[in-house]
Coordinates of C-alpha atoms in Angstrom, one line a residue:
M1 CA 17.6 167.7 41.2
N2 CA 20.7 166.2 39.6
N3 CA 19.7 167.5 36.2
D4 CA 19.1 171.0 37.7
S5 CA 22.5 171.0 39.4
N6 CA 24.2 170.0 36.2
A7 CA 22.3 172.8 34.4
E8 CA 23.5 175.3 37.0
N9 CA 27.1 174.2 36.7
I10 CA 26.9 174.5 32.9
L11 CA 25.5 178.0 33.2
K12 CA 28.1 179.1 35.8
S13 CA 31.0 177.8 33.7
E14 CA 29.9 179.0 30.3
F15 CA 27.5 182.0 30.5
S16 CA 27.3 185.4 32.0
L17 CA 24.6 186.9 34.2
D18 CA 23.1 188.9 31.3
D19 CA 23.1 185.8 29.1
V20 CA 21.4 183.7 31.7
Q21 CA 18.8 186.4 32.3
S22 CA 18.1 186.7 28.6
L23 CA 17.7 183.0 28.3
S24 CA 15.4 182.8 31.2
N25 CA 13.2 185.7 29.9
A26 CA 13.1 184.3 26.4
Y27 CA 12.4 180.6 27.2
G28 CA 10.9 180.6 30.7
L29 CA 13.7 178.4 32.2
T30 CA 13.7 177.8 36.0
L31 CA 16.9 176.5 37.5
G32 CA 17.1 174.5 40.8
R33 CA 13.5 173.1 40.4
N34 CA 12.3 170.0 38.5
R35 CA 9.6 171.1 36.1
R36 CA 7.5 169.2 33.6
P37 CA 8.6 169.9 30.0
Q38 CA 5.1 170.2 28.5
H39 CA 4.1 173.4 30.4
V40 CA 5.6 176.6 29.0
T41 CA 5.7 179.7 31.2
T42 CA 7.4 182.8 29.9
S43 CA 8.1 186.0 31.8
Q44 CA 7.6 188.4 29.0
H45 CA 5.6 186.4 26.5
F46 CA 2.9 184.8 28.6
T47 CA 0.1 186.2 26.4
G48 CA 0.9 183.6 23.8
S49 CA 3.3 185.6 21.5
T50 CA 6.3 183.8 20.0
P51 CA 9.7 184.6 21.6
D52 CA 12.2 186.4 19.4
I53 CA 15.2 184.1 19.2
R54 CA 16.8 185.5 16.1
G55 CA 19.3 187.6 18.1
L56 CA 20.4 184.6 20.2
T57 CA 23.6 183.0 18.9
L58 CA 25.9 180.5 20.5
D59 CA 28.9 182.9 20.1
N60 CA 27.3 185.4 22.5
L61 CA 26.5 182.7 25.0
R62 CA 30.1 181.6 25.4
T63 CA 31.7 184.8 26.7
T64 CA 32.3 185.0 30.4
S65 CA 31.5 183.2 33.6
S66 CA 28.4 183.7 35.7
I67 CA 28.3 186.2 38.7
Q68 CA 25.8 186.1 41.5
S69 CA 23.8 183.2 40.1
D70 CA 22.1 182.4 43.4
T71 CA 20.3 185.7 43.7
L72 CA 19.3 185.5 40.0
I73 CA 18.0 182.0 40.5
S74 CA 15.9 183.1 43.5
K75 CA 14.5 186.0 41.5
L76 CA 13.8 183.8 38.6
R77 CA 12.0 181.3 40.9
E78 CA 9.8 184.1 42.4
E79 CA 9.0 185.3 38.9
N80 CA 8.3 181.8 37.8
E81 CA 5.9 181.2 40.8
L82 CA 4.0 184.5 40.0
L83 CA 3.8 183.6 36.3
K84 CA 2.6 180.1 37.2
K85 CA -0.2 181.5 39.4
E86 CA -1.2 183.9 36.7
A87 CA -1.2 181.2 34.1
S88 CA -3.2 178.9 36.4
I89 CA -5.8 181.6 36.9
K90 CA -6.1 182.3 33.2
E91 CA -6.2 178.7 32.4
A92 CA -9.1 178.2 34.9
K93 CA -11.0 181.0 33.3
L94 CA -10.4 179.7 29.9
Q95 CA -11.4 176.2 30.9
S96 CA -14.7 177.5 32.4
N97 CA -15.4 179.5 29.3
I98 CA -14.7 176.4 27.1
R99 CA -16.9 174.2 29.3
S100 CA -19.8 176.7 29.1
I101 CA -19.4 176.9 25.3
R102 CA -19.1 173.2 24.9
T103 CA -22.2 172.5 27.1
F104 CA -24.1 175.1 25.0
W105 CA -23.1 173.6 21.7
S106 CA -22.9 170.0 22.9
P107 CA -25.2 168.4 20.2
E108 CA -22.8 169.5 17.4
L109 CA -19.5 169.0 19.2
K110 CA -19.8 165.5 20.7
K111 CA -18.0 163.7 17.9
E112 CA -15.3 166.4 17.7
R113 CA -14.9 166.3 21.5
N114 CA -14.4 162.5 21.5
S115 CA -11.9 162.7 18.6
R116 CA -10.0 165.4 20.5
K117 CA -9.9 163.3 23.7
E118 CA -8.5 160.4 21.7
H119 CA -5.8 162.5 20.1
E120 CA -4.9 164.1 23.4
S121 CA -4.5 160.7 25.1
R122 CA -2.3 159.6 22.2
S123 CA -0.2 162.7 22.3
K124 CA 0.2 162.3 26.1
R125 CA 1.4 158.7 25.6
L126 CA 3.9 159.8 22.9
E127 CA 5.1 162.6 25.2
G128 CA 5.6 160.0 28.0
E129 CA 7.7 157.8 25.7
L130 CA 9.7 160.8 24.6
R131 CA 10.4 161.7 28.3
D132 CA 11.5 158.1 28.9
V133 CA 13.8 158.3 25.9
Q134 CA 15.2 161.7 27.1
G135 CA 15.8 160.4 30.6
T136 CA 18.4 157.9 29.3
I137 CA 20.3 160.7 27.5
P138 CA 22.7 162.9 29.5
E139 CA 21.6 166.5 29.6
N140 CA 23.6 169.2 28.0
M141 CA 23.0 172.7 26.7
L142 CA 22.1 171.7 23.2
Q143 CA 19.4 169.3 24.4
R144 CA 18.0 172.0 26.7
E145 CA 17.9 174.4 23.7
N146 CA 16.2 171.7 21.7
V147 CA 13.5 171.3 24.4
V148 CA 13.0 175.1 24.6
L149 CA 12.6 175.4 20.8
R150 CA 10.1 172.5 20.8
R151 CA 8.1 174.2 23.5
A152 CA 8.1 177.4 21.5
V153 CA 6.8 175.5 18.4
Q154 CA 4.1 173.8 20.6
D155 CA 3.1 177.3 21.8
L156 CA 2.7 178.4 18.2
E157 CA 0.7 175.4 17.3
A158 CA -1.5 175.9 20.4
R159 CA -2.3 179.4 19.3
V160 CA -3.1 178.3 15.8
Q161 CA -5.4 175.6 17.2
T162 CA -7.2 178.1 19.5
Q163 CA -7.7 180.5 16.5
R164 CA -9.1 177.6 14.4
E165 CA -11.5 176.6 17.2
T166 CA -12.7 180.2 17.5
L167 CA -13.3 180.3 13.7
E168 CA -15.2 177.1 13.8
A169 CA -17.4 178.3 16.7
R170 CA -18.2 181.5 14.7
E171 CA -19.1 179.4 11.7
I172 CA -21.4 177.3 13.9
S173 CA -23.0 180.4 15.3
L174 CA -23.6 181.7 11.8
R175 CA -25.2 178.4 10.7
R176 CA -27.5 178.5 13.8
A177 CA -28.5 182.1 13.0
L178 CA -29.4 181.1 9.4
Q179 CA -31.3 178.1 10.7
L180 CA -33.3 180.2 13.2
A181 CA -34.1 182.8 10.5
A182 CA -35.2 180.0 8.1
A183 CA -37.4 178.5 10.9
H184 CA -38.9 182.0 11.6
E185 CA -39.7 182.5 8.0
Q186 CA -41.2 179.0 7.7
N187 CA -43.5 179.7 10.7
L188 CA -44.6 183.0 9.4
S189 CA -45.1 181.6 5.9
G190 CA -47.2 178.7 7.3
K191 CA -50.0 181.2 8.4
G192 CA -51.3 181.5 4.9
I193 CA -49.6 182.7 1.7
Q194 CA -51.9 183.1 -1.2
S195 CA -50.6 186.1 -3.2
E196 CA -48.1 186.1 -6.0
E197 CA -45.9 188.9 -4.5
T198 CA -45.5 186.9 -1.3
Y199 CA -44.4 183.8 -3.3
R200 CA -41.9 185.9 -5.3
A201 CA -40.4 187.4 -2.1
L202 CA -40.1 184.0 -0.4
L203 CA -38.4 182.5 -3.5
S204 CA -36.0 185.4 -3.7
I205 CA -35.1 185.0 -0.1
K206 CA -34.4 181.3 -0.6
D207 CA -32.2 182.0 -3.7
D208 CA -30.2 184.5 -1.6
K209 CA -29.8 181.9 1.1
I210 CA -28.6 179.3 -1.4
T211 CA -26.0 181.7 -2.9
A212 CA -24.8 182.7 0.6
L213 CA -24.4 179.0 1.6
E214 CA -22.6 178.3 -1.7
K215 CA -20.3 181.2 -1.0
C216 CA -19.6 180.0 2.5
V217 CA -18.8 176.5 1.2
R218 CA -16.3 178.0 -1.4
D219 CA -14.7 180.1 1.4
L220 CA -14.4 177.0 3.6
E221 CA -12.8 175.0 0.8
E222 CA -10.3 177.7 0.1
N223 CA -9.4 177.9 3.8
L224 CA -9.1 174.1 3.9
R225 CA -6.7 174.2 0.9
A226 CA -4.7 177.0 2.5
Y227 CA -4.5 175.1 5.8
E228 CA -3.4 172.0 4.0
R229 CA -0.6 173.9 2.1
Q230 CA 0.5 175.7 5.2
F231 CA 0.5 172.8 7.7
G232 CA 1.7 170.3 5.1
T233 CA 5.0 172.3 4.7
S234 CA 5.3 173.2 8.4
T235 CA 4.7 169.7 9.7
G236 CA 6.9 168.1 7.0
S237 CA 9.9 170.4 7.9
L238 CA 9.4 169.9 11.6
L239 CA 9.2 166.1 11.3
R240 CA 12.4 166.1 9.2
S241 CA 14.0 168.1 12.1
R242 CA 13.3 165.4 14.7
R243 CA 9.9 166.4 16.0
G244 CA 8.0 163.2 16.7
L245 CA 4.9 164.8 18.4
H246 CA 3.4 166.4 15.3
D247 CA 1.6 163.4 14.1
A248 CA -1.1 163.8 16.7
E249 CA -1.4 167.5 15.8
G250 CA -1.8 166.7 12.1
D251 CA -4.3 164.0 12.7
Q252 CA -6.2 166.3 15.0
M253 CA -6.3 169.0 12.3
L254 CA -7.4 166.6 9.6
C255 CA -10.1 165.1 11.8
A256 CA -11.4 168.5 12.8
H257 CA -11.6 169.6 9.2
N258 CA -13.2 166.4 8.2
N259 CA -15.8 166.6 11.0
Y260 CA -16.5 170.3 10.1
L261 CA -17.0 169.5 6.4
K262 CA -19.3 166.6 7.4
T263 CA -21.4 168.8 9.6
K264 CA -21.5 171.4 6.9
A265 CA -22.7 168.8 4.4
D266 CA -25.4 167.7 6.9
G267 CA -26.5 171.3 7.3
L268 CA -26.8 171.7 3.6
K269 CA -28.8 168.5 3.3
C270 CA -31.2 169.8 6.0
E271 CA -31.5 173.1 4.1
L272 CA -32.3 171.3 0.9
S273 CA -35.0 169.1 2.6
I274 CA -36.6 172.2 4.1
K275 CA -36.5 173.9 0.6
D276 CA -38.1 170.8 -1.0
A277 CA -40.9 170.9 1.6
E278 CA -41.5 174.6 1.1
I279 CA -41.5 174.1 -2.7
Y280 CA -44.1 171.2 -2.3
N281 CA -46.2 173.5 0.0
L282 CA -46.0 176.3 -2.6
K283 CA -47.0 173.8 -5.4
T284 CA -50.0 172.7 -3.4
R285 CA -51.1 176.3 -2.8
L286 CA -50.8 177.0 -6.5
E287 CA -52.9 174.0 -7.3
A288 CA -55.5 175.1 -4.8
T289 CA -55.6 178.6 -6.3
Q290 CA -55.8 177.1 -9.8
R291 CA -58.8 175.0 -8.7
S292 CA -60.5 177.9 -7.1
D293 CA -59.8 180.0 -10.3
H294 CA -61.3 177.2 -12.4
E295 CA -64.4 177.0 -10.2
T296 CA -64.9 180.8 -10.4
R297 CA -64.6 180.7 -14.2
S298 CA -67.1 177.9 -14.5
H299 CA -69.5 179.8 -12.2
L300 CA -69.0 183.0 -14.3
E301 CA -69.6 181.0 -17.5
A302 CA -72.9 179.7 -16.0
V303 CA -73.9 183.2 -15.0
R304 CA -73.1 184.5 -18.5
E305 CA -75.1 181.8 -20.1
S306 CA -78.1 182.5 -17.9
L307 CA -77.8 186.2 -18.6
H308 CA -77.7 185.4 -22.3
A309 CA -80.8 183.3 -22.0
K310 CA -82.5 186.0 -20.0
S311 CA -81.6 188.6 -22.7
N312 CA -83.1 186.3 -25.4
R313 CA -86.2 185.9 -23.2
C314 CA -86.5 189.7 -22.8
A315 CA -86.2 190.1 -26.6
Q316 CA -89.0 187.6 -27.1
L317 CA -91.1 189.4 -24.5
Q318 CA -90.5 192.7 -26.1
A319 CA -91.6 191.3 -29.5
D320 CA -94.7 189.9 -27.9
N321 CA -95.3 193.2 -26.2
D322 CA -95.1 195.1 -29.5
R323 CA -97.4 192.6 -31.1
L324 CA -99.9 192.9 -28.2
R325 CA -99.7 196.7 -28.4
S326 CA -100.4 196.7 -32.1
R327 CA -103.4 194.4 -31.5
Q328 CA -104.5 196.6 -28.6
S329 CA -104.4 199.6 -30.8
E330 CA -106.6 197.8 -33.4
I331 CA -109.0 196.8 -30.7
T332 CA -109.2 200.3 -29.2
Y333 CA -110.1 201.8 -32.6
S334 CA -112.5 199.1 -33.6
S335 CA -114.2 197.9 -30.3
P336 CA -116.8 199.9 -28.5
Q337 CA -115.2 198.9 -25.2
R338 CA -112.4 201.5 -25.4
I339 CA -113.0 202.8 -21.9
A340 CA -112.7 199.3 -20.3
E341 CA -109.3 198.7 -22.1
R342 CA -107.6 201.8 -20.9
P343 CA -106.2 200.2 -17.7
L344 CA -104.6 197.5 -19.9
S345 CA -102.7 200.1 -21.9
H346 CA -101.6 201.8 -18.7
E347 CA -100.3 198.4 -17.4
L348 CA -98.5 197.8 -20.7
E349 CA -96.7 201.2 -20.4
V350 CA -95.6 200.2 -16.8
K351 CA -94.3 196.9 -18.1
E352 CA -92.4 198.6 -20.9
H353 CA -90.7 200.9 -18.3
Q354 CA -89.8 197.9 -16.2
I355 CA -88.3 196.1 -19.3
K356 CA -86.1 199.2 -19.9
L357 CA -84.9 199.1 -16.4
L358 CA -84.1 195.4 -16.7
K359 CA -82.1 196.1 -19.9
S360 CA -80.1 198.8 -18.2
R361 CA -79.3 196.4 -15.3
Y362 CA -78.4 193.7 -17.8
E363 CA -75.9 196.0 -19.5
N364 CA -74.4 196.9 -16.1
L365 CA -74.0 193.3 -15.2
E366 CA -72.3 192.6 -18.6
F367 CA -69.8 195.4 -17.9
Q368 CA -69.0 193.9 -14.4
L369 CA -68.5 190.5 -15.9
A370 CA -66.1 191.9 -18.5
D371 CA -64.2 193.6 -15.7
K372 CA -64.0 190.3 -13.7
D373 CA -62.8 188.4 -16.8
R374 CA -60.0 190.9 -17.1
R375 CA -59.0 190.5 -13.5
L376 CA -59.0 186.7 -13.9
L377 CA -56.7 187.0 -16.9
E378 CA -54.3 189.1 -14.7
L379 CA -54.4 186.4 -12.0
E380 CA -53.6 183.7 -14.5
E381 CA -50.6 185.7 -15.7
K382 CA -49.4 186.1 -12.1
I383 CA -49.8 182.3 -11.4
N384 CA -47.9 181.4 -14.5
H385 CA -45.1 183.7 -13.4
A386 CA -45.1 182.1 -10.0
N387 CA -44.9 178.6 -11.6
G388 CA -41.8 179.8 -13.6
I389 CA -40.1 181.0 -10.4
S390 CA -40.8 177.7 -8.7
S391 CA -39.2 175.9 -11.6
R392 CA -36.1 178.0 -11.3
D393 CA -36.1 177.2 -7.6
E394 CA -36.1 173.5 -8.4
K395 CA -33.2 174.0 -10.7
S396 CA -31.2 175.8 -8.0
S397 CA -32.1 173.0 -5.5
A398 CA -30.8 170.4 -8.0
E399 CA -27.5 172.4 -8.4
A400 CA -27.2 172.5 -4.6
K401 CA -27.7 168.7 -4.5
I402 CA -24.9 168.3 -7.1
S403 CA -22.6 170.5 -5.0
I404 CA -23.4 168.4 -1.9
M405 CA -22.5 165.2 -3.8
A406 CA -19.2 166.9 -4.8
L407 CA -18.6 167.8 -1.1
E408 CA -19.2 164.2 -0.1
D409 CA -16.7 163.0 -2.7
A410 CA -14.2 165.5 -1.4
L411 CA -14.8 164.3 2.2
S412 CA -14.1 160.7 1.1
D413 CA -10.9 161.9 -0.6
K414 CA -10.0 163.7 2.6
D415 CA -10.5 160.5 4.6
E416 CA -8.2 158.6 2.3
A417 CA -5.6 161.4 2.5
M418 CA -5.9 161.4 6.3
K419 CA -5.2 157.6 6.4
R420 CA -2.2 158.1 4.2
E421 CA -0.9 160.9 6.3
R422 CA -1.4 158.8 9.5
S423 CA 0.6 155.9 8.1
R424 CA 3.3 158.3 7.0
Y425 CA 3.4 159.9 10.4
Q426 CA 3.8 156.5 12.1
E427 CA 6.7 155.6 9.8
E428 CA 8.3 158.9 10.6
I429 CA 7.9 158.3 14.3
K430 CA 9.6 155.0 13.9
E431 CA 12.4 156.7 12.0
E432 CA 12.7 159.3 14.8
R433 CA 13.0 156.6 17.5
N434 CA 15.8 154.9 15.5
R435 CA 17.5 158.3 15.1
R436 CA 17.3 158.9 18.9
I437 CA 18.8 155.5 19.5
E438 CA 21.6 156.3 17.2
L439 CA 22.1 159.7 18.9
Q440 CA 22.4 158.0 22.2
S441 CA 25.1 155.7 20.8
Q442 CA 26.9 158.7 19.3
L443 CA 26.8 160.6 22.6
E444 CA 28.8 157.9 24.2
N445 CA 31.7 158.7 21.8
P446 CA 33.3 162.1 22.7
E447 CA 34.8 162.5 19.3
E448 CA 31.5 162.4 17.5
N449 CA 29.9 164.7 20.0
E450 CA 31.5 167.8 18.6
R451 CA 30.3 167.0 15.1
E452 CA 26.8 166.4 16.5
K453 CA 26.9 169.8 18.2
M454 CA 27.7 171.5 14.8
E455 CA 24.7 169.7 13.3
M456 CA 22.5 170.8 16.1
R457 CA 23.6 174.4 15.5
L458 CA 22.5 174.1 11.9
E459 CA 19.2 172.6 13.0
I460 CA 18.7 175.5 15.4
Q461 CA 19.2 178.0 12.6
K462 CA 16.6 176.0 10.5
L463 CA 14.2 176.1 13.4
Q464 CA 14.7 179.9 13.7
A465 CA 13.7 180.2 10.1
Q466 CA 10.7 177.9 10.7
C467 CA 9.7 180.0 13.7
Q468 CA 9.7 183.1 11.4
M469 CA 7.5 181.2 9.0
G470 CA 5.2 180.3 12.0
Q471 CA 5.0 184.0 12.9
Q472 CA 4.0 184.8 9.3
A473 CA 1.4 182.1 9.4
L474 CA 0.0 183.5 12.7
Q475 CA -0.3 186.9 11.1
D476 CA -2.2 185.3 8.2
Q477 CA -4.5 183.6 10.7
D478 CA -5.2 187.0 12.4
Q479 CA -6.1 188.5 9.0
R480 CA -8.4 185.6 8.2
A481 CA -10.0 186.0 11.6
A482 CA -10.6 189.7 10.8
K483 CA -12.1 188.7 7.5
A484 CA -14.4 186.2 9.2
E485 CA -15.6 188.8 11.6
A486 CA -16.3 191.2 8.7
L487 CA -18.2 188.3 7.0
H488 CA -20.2 187.7 10.1
A489 CA -21.1 191.4 10.3
R490 CA -22.1 191.4 6.6
L491 CA -24.2 188.3 7.1
K492 CA -25.9 189.9 10.1
G493 CA -26.8 192.9 8.0
Q494 CA -28.1 190.7 5.2
M495 CA -30.3 188.9 7.8
E496 CA -31.7 192.2 8.9
D497 CA -32.5 193.2 5.3
I498 CA -34.1 189.9 4.7
L499 CA -36.4 190.3 7.8
K500 CA -37.3 193.8 6.6
D501 CA -38.2 192.5 3.1
F502 CA -40.3 189.8 4.7
D503 CA -42.2 192.5 6.8
H504 CA -42.8 194.4 3.5
A505 CA -44.0 191.2 1.9
K506 CA -46.3 190.6 4.8
N507 CA -47.8 194.1 4.6
A508 CA -48.4 193.5 0.8
Y509 CA -50.1 190.2 1.6
T510 CA -52.5 192.0 4.0
V511 CA -53.3 194.6 1.3
L512 CA -54.0 191.8 -1.2
Q513 CA -56.1 190.0 1.4
Q514 CA -58.2 193.2 1.9
K515 CA -58.6 193.5 -1.9
F516 CA -59.7 189.9 -2.2
N517 CA -62.3 190.4 0.6
Q518 CA -63.6 193.5 -1.3
L519 CA -63.9 191.5 -4.5
R520 CA -65.7 188.7 -2.6
R521 CA -68.2 191.2 -1.2
S522 CA -68.8 192.7 -4.6
R523 CA -69.3 189.2 -6.0
E524 CA -71.9 188.5 -3.3
K525 CA -73.7 191.7 -4.2
D526 CA -73.7 190.8 -7.9
E527 CA -75.1 187.4 -7.1
K528 CA -77.9 189.0 -5.0
I529 CA -78.6 191.4 -7.9
L530 CA -78.7 188.5 -10.3
V531 CA -81.2 186.7 -8.1
S532 CA -83.4 189.7 -7.8
A533 CA -83.2 190.3 -11.6
K534 CA -84.1 186.7 -12.1
R535 CA -87.2 187.0 -9.9
E536 CA -88.3 190.2 -11.5
T537 CA -88.0 188.7 -15.0
A538 CA -89.9 185.7 -13.9
T539 CA -92.7 187.8 -12.4
H540 CA -92.7 190.0 -15.6
C541 CA -93.1 186.8 -17.7
L542 CA -95.9 185.6 -15.6
N543 CA -97.7 189.0 -15.8
E544 CA -97.2 189.0 -19.6
L545 CA -98.7 185.5 -19.8
E546 CA -101.6 186.6 -17.7
I547 CA -102.2 189.6 -20.0
R548 CA -102.0 187.3 -23.0
A549 CA -104.5 184.9 -21.5
E550 CA -106.9 187.8 -20.8
L551 CA -106.6 189.1 -24.3
L552 CA -107.2 185.7 -25.8
E553 CA -110.4 185.3 -23.6
I554 CA -111.5 188.7 -24.9
K555 CA -111.0 187.6 -28.4
G556 CA -113.0 184.4 -27.6
K557 CA -110.0 182.0 -27.9
K558 CA -110.6 180.2 -24.7
A559 CA -108.5 177.1 -25.6
E560 CA -105.4 179.2 -26.4
A561 CA -106.0 181.2 -23.2
K562 CA -106.2 177.9 -21.2
Q563 CA -102.9 176.8 -22.7
V564 CA -101.3 180.1 -21.9
R565 CA -102.5 179.8 -18.3
E566 CA -101.2 176.3 -18.0
K567 CA -97.8 177.5 -19.3
R568 CA -97.9 180.3 -16.7
A569 CA -98.6 177.8 -13.9
Q570 CA -95.7 175.7 -15.0
L571 CA -93.4 178.7 -15.0
Q572 CA -94.7 179.7 -11.6
A573 CA -94.1 176.2 -10.2
Q574 CA -90.6 176.2 -11.8
Y575 CA -89.5 179.5 -10.2
K576 CA -91.5 178.9 -7.0
L577 CA -93.2 182.3 -7.0

């Protein structure tokens, strides 16, 4: 109450009603009521915008005395109460939103939340020490202006921090969306991918994801460097102008960026592990397809050899048939039993017709085998192409691992820089305390007070320039936020395109599966035809041997006929006919 009464006396003696109203509207001052210095409530700038203090000068403040200060103070009190209520309502809404967001993203923000709590407790302790130091110094107008300017700077820093938190939340949401898309793709790909086009589509999707992640990492590194340049200059100038509370803000900023980069590196490591697992899965699938291809080739080679043997056998039978026909013609012209041998010639003609049919089937089967060999060569080319794509994917994963190692080195460098900055901030706090002690000793001397006032005016001008710089920085932050939103929209569109491409690849896989089923059915039909041809050739051979045995018996060569019959029995037992 004594401090407020002193402030009222100073305002009545040195300032007019318009000046007091402008000061109250600009800085949110409330006279006649003890208020905590860390809460800033403004009448016209409660939305978080920085008050324009460029037009305020000390020459305009020292014009005339105050008139009707009591009514003005009552109005200001009412406005202050209304603004406090509005601010409390908005703060409650904001806290509820923040609590809901934090509970939703709690697994990723536990470490960050604990670090923020530590920094907040440290800043509160430092603010308590600052209030204790300020309680020993007699209040005057320059100190009040200094407090108001400090509050304005704190408001600016609070806005910057909120914007940074929103950007971090957006980045986390983007990372979650990418992870969900990757999981969705992995689940769909686990159902069975056996075609070359599907492999190519998946590998192109993974390459696009790697490039997008590398681009995000580069953007984040550029933002980090910009933040370091910006906040390095602003915090250095504010610390040189007797601001002892910025060490907690700087530490909080560095810790937040450090934690963010660590989480980003962990996310990249997870992505790389997922990619390695997918590459291993693709390799196993390729090996399985190669084994099946080798088995089909070996089977086709066996079928080809059997067909070649059958063709040789058919040629031999044809030669035997011609020889038998020549002998039959000789027998028909020389033997008196021409009428009895007519059924044998008829049977020989039937067998010749059957041999012609078997030859035509054999040619058809050779043509089908050539077609299947051509298809196998095409499949080999596709598999080799898929192996080349997988090797390129391994190279890209190695490059991503190298970038992660570089990020870890950068994180270690950032930790060392943060330790150095923390030690420097502590030294500057000690220097600021010594300066405040010297200021207290100087205020006891009235002669040095005037000189100190002039210095404070110069510092106020410097702070005005710094506030302008802060406004420019906030504009830059708004532009960056807009760019981040545009990036989010672009990434969302890319995710939709990726899902569409995956659907197309899935449709292509179904088409290839249908073709594969058709080929399998045709192969089964060919195998059945081969089995039937084999049986027919075997029966034909047995009939030919029976005819040969009968002819030998007719000629009187019973021993040879017996051997032929034994050979026929062996063949019949071999083919189980």
